[in-house]
Amino acid sequence: MPVKSKKILITTESREIFIVRTNNKSFVSGFCADCAREVELLNLDLAVSFSQIFALELIGQIQSGAIHSIETESGHLLVCQDSLNRFWQVKKGEIL
């Protein structure tokens, strides 16, 4: 005797709220989940200029998790300056 079965598909949707604060448009601050605190965030161009790391290397370090970043809903990449500072200091041999 064949057994009748039902398939149930459950779809969930999650959303994340990201708050960006600006101060006279000189910098942007927001919450870095990896640092678990509010930090200064840099766009990719500023992060490259600030760190003097080539953009492709910077993106590679972001993908590896060595440098923290946040991608906005509109697709802009914001880089956590604290993690960028730590990475740069390690790279230059200041922190072992």
Backbone as numpy.savetxt, mean C-alpha at the origin, in Angstrom:
# Nx Ny Nz CAx CAy CAz Cx Cy Cz
-32.03 -45.67 -6.93 -32.87 -44.50 -6.93 -31.97 -43.25 -6.93
-32.11 -42.35 -7.93 -31.27 -41.16 -7.99 -31.60 -40.20 -6.84
-30.53 -39.55 -6.37 -30.66 -38.58 -5.29 -30.68 -37.18 -5.91
-31.67 -36.40 -5.53 -31.76 -35.02 -6.01 -30.92 -34.14 -5.08
-30.15 -33.27 -5.70 -29.35 -32.35 -4.90 -29.52 -30.93 -5.43
-29.26 -30.02 -4.56 -29.36 -28.61 -4.91 -27.98 -27.98 -4.75
-27.68 -27.08 -5.64 -26.45 -26.30 -5.51 -26.85 -24.89 -5.09
-26.13 -24.39 -4.10 -26.39 -23.05 -3.61 -25.12 -22.24 -3.80
-25.22 -21.12 -4.45 -24.10 -20.21 -4.66 -24.28 -19.00 -3.76
-23.30 -18.79 -2.91 -23.34 -17.64 -2.01 -22.25 -16.67 -2.44
-22.64 -15.47 -2.73 -21.70 -14.44 -3.15 -21.67 -13.36 -2.08
-20.45 -12.98 -1.69 -20.31 -11.91 -0.70 -19.51 -10.77 -1.32
-19.73 -9.62 -0.81 -19.00 -8.44 -1.28 -18.47 -7.72 -0.06
-17.21 -7.31 -0.13 -16.65 -6.55 0.98 -16.14 -5.22 0.47
-16.19 -4.25 1.31 -15.72 -2.92 0.96 -14.80 -2.42 2.05
-13.86 -1.62 1.64 -12.92 -1.04 2.58 -13.01 0.47 2.47
-13.07 1.12 3.59 -13.11 2.58 3.61 -11.71 3.07 3.92
-11.22 3.97 3.10 -9.89 4.52 3.28 -10.03 6.03 3.41
-9.54 6.55 4.50 -9.65 7.98 4.75 -8.29 8.62 4.49
-8.30 9.63 3.65 -7.08 10.38 3.34 -7.25 11.79 3.87
-6.25 12.24 4.60 -6.29 13.59 5.14 -5.21 14.42 4.46
-5.53 15.61 4.09 -4.54 16.50 3.49 -4.36 17.71 4.36
-3.15 18.25 4.34 -2.84 19.44 5.12 -2.23 20.46 4.16
-3.02 21.40 3.71 -2.58 22.40 2.74 -1.99 21.76 1.49
-2.43 20.55 1.18 -2.02 19.81 -0.01 -0.52 19.58 -0.09
0.22 19.74 1.02 1.65 19.49 1.00 1.96 18.01 1.22
1.07 17.31 1.90 1.24 15.88 2.06 -0.11 15.22 2.31
-0.12 13.91 2.17 -1.33 13.13 2.39 -1.03 12.13 3.49
-1.92 11.99 4.44 -1.74 10.97 5.47 -2.95 10.05 5.45
-2.71 8.82 5.85 -3.76 7.83 5.90 -3.31 6.64 6.74
-4.19 5.68 6.90 -3.90 4.53 7.74 -3.22 3.43 6.92
-2.04 3.01 7.37 -1.33 1.89 6.75 -1.65 0.65 7.58
-2.32 -0.31 6.97 -2.72 -1.52 7.70 -1.51 -2.34 8.13
-0.44 -2.33 7.34 0.75 -3.10 7.69 1.50 -2.48 8.87
1.56 -1.16 8.93 2.20 -0.46 10.05 1.24 -0.32 11.24
-0.06 -0.47 10.98 -1.12 -0.35 11.98 -1.15 1.03 12.62
-0.91 2.05 11.81 -1.00 3.43 12.32 -1.14 4.39 11.14
-1.43 5.63 11.45 -1.54 6.65 10.43 -0.13 7.09 10.03
0.09 7.15 8.74 1.41 7.50 8.20 1.26 8.50 7.07
2.37 9.10 6.66 2.38 9.94 5.48 2.44 9.04 4.26
1.63 9.35 3.25 1.57 8.56 2.03 2.06 9.40 0.86
2.85 8.77 0.00 3.41 9.44 -1.16 2.89 8.80 -2.43
2.65 9.61 -3.46 2.32 9.00 -4.74 3.60 8.39 -5.31
3.49 7.62 -6.36 4.64 6.87 -6.89 5.76 7.81 -7.32
5.43 8.92 -7.96 6.46 9.87 -8.40 7.24 10.44 -7.22
6.52 10.85 -6.18 7.19 11.39 -5.00 8.02 10.32 -4.30
7.51 9.10 -4.25 8.25 8.01 -3.60 9.56 7.73 -4.33
9.53 7.75 -5.66 10.75 7.55 -6.44 11.73 8.70 -6.19
11.24 9.94 -6.23 12.10 11.10 -5.99 12.67 11.09 -4.57
11.82 10.79 -3.61 12.22 10.80 -2.21 13.26 9.72 -1.91
13.05 8.51 -2.42 13.91 7.38 -2.08 15.10 7.21 -3.01
15.04 7.81 -4.18 16.07 7.65 -5.21 16.22 6.19 -5.63
15.11 5.46 -5.59 15.04 4.08 -6.05 14.28 4.10 -7.37
14.77 3.35 -8.36 14.07 3.31 -9.65 12.66 2.78 -9.46
11.74 3.26 -10.28 10.32 2.93 -10.16 10.07 1.43 -10.23
10.72 0.73 -11.16 10.51 -0.72 -11.27 10.98 -1.47 -10.03
12.11 -1.04 -9.47 12.58 -1.67 -8.23 11.63 -1.37 -7.08
11.14 -0.15 -7.02 10.20 0.24 -5.98 8.92 -0.59 -6.07
8.40 -0.76 -7.27 7.20 -1.58 -7.46 7.47 -3.02 -7.09
8.65 -3.53 -7.43 9.01 -4.90 -7.04 9.05 -5.08 -5.53
9.58 -4.07 -4.82 9.64 -4.14 -3.36 8.25 -4.02 -2.75
7.37 -3.28 -3.40 5.98 -3.19 -2.93 5.31 -4.55 -3.11
5.53 -5.19 -4.25 4.93 -6.50 -4.51 5.45 -7.56 -3.55
6.71 -7.45 -3.14 7.28 -8.42 -2.20 6.85 -8.16 -0.76
6.30 -6.97 -0.49 5.85 -6.63 0.86 6.88 -5.89 1.68
8.06 -5.63 1.11 9.09 -4.91 1.85 8.72 -3.44 2.05
7.98 -2.89 1.10 7.48 -1.52 1.20 5.96 -1.60 1.13
5.29 -0.89 2.03 3.83 -0.93 2.10 3.21 0.07 1.14
2.05 -0.29 0.62 1.34 0.63 -0.26 -0.16 0.40 -0.15
-0.88 1.35 -0.68 -2.33 1.28 -0.72 -2.75 1.68 -2.13
-3.64 0.92 -2.72 -4.17 1.29 -4.02 -5.56 1.85 -3.82
-5.78 3.04 -4.33 -7.08 3.68 -4.17 -8.08 3.06 -5.13
-9.35 3.37 -4.92 -10.41 2.87 -5.79 -10.21 3.28 -7.23
-9.63 4.46 -7.42 -9.41 4.96 -8.78 -8.11 4.42 -9.39
-7.39 3.55 -8.66 -6.20 2.90 -9.19 -4.89 3.60 -8.89
-4.91 4.67 -8.11 -3.67 5.35 -7.76 -2.95 4.59 -6.65
-1.64 4.55 -6.75 -0.81 3.86 -5.77 -0.25 4.87 -4.79
-0.48 4.65 -3.50 0.07 5.49 -2.45 1.04 4.66 -1.64
2.24 5.17 -1.43 3.32 4.44 -0.77 3.49 4.94 0.65
3.60 4.02 1.59 3.80 4.34 3.01 5.23 4.86 3.18
5.35 6.11 3.63 6.68 6.71 3.75 7.49 6.04 4.86
6.86 5.60 5.94 7.59 4.94 7.03 8.28 3.67 6.55
7.56 2.82 5.81 8.17 1.59 5.32 9.21 1.90 4.24
9.01 2.95 3.48 10.00 3.37 2.48 11.27 3.84 3.17
11.14 4.59 4.26 12.31 5.03 5.03 13.07 3.83 5.59
12.35 2.87 6.16 13.01 1.68 6.73 13.73 0.90 5.64
13.09 0.71 4.49 13.71 -0.02 3.39 14.97 0.70 2.91
14.88 2.02 2.77 16.01 2.80 2.29 17.18 2.72 3.27
16.91 2.78 4.58 17.96 2.69 5.59 18.64 1.32 5.57
17.85 0.26 5.40 18.41 -1.09 5.32 19.26 -1.21 4.06
18.76 -0.68 2.96 19.49 -0.76 1.69 20.82 -0.02 1.78
20.84 1.09 2.45 22.07 1.88 2.59 22.97 1.34 3.70
22.52 0.31 4.42 23.35 -0.30 5.45 23.31 0.40 6.79
22.34 1.28 6.99 22.27 2.00 8.26 21.63 1.17 9.36
20.78 0.22 8.97 20.13 -0.66 9.96 20.42 -2.09 9.55
20.89 -2.87 10.47 21.17 -4.29 10.16 20.19 -5.19 10.80
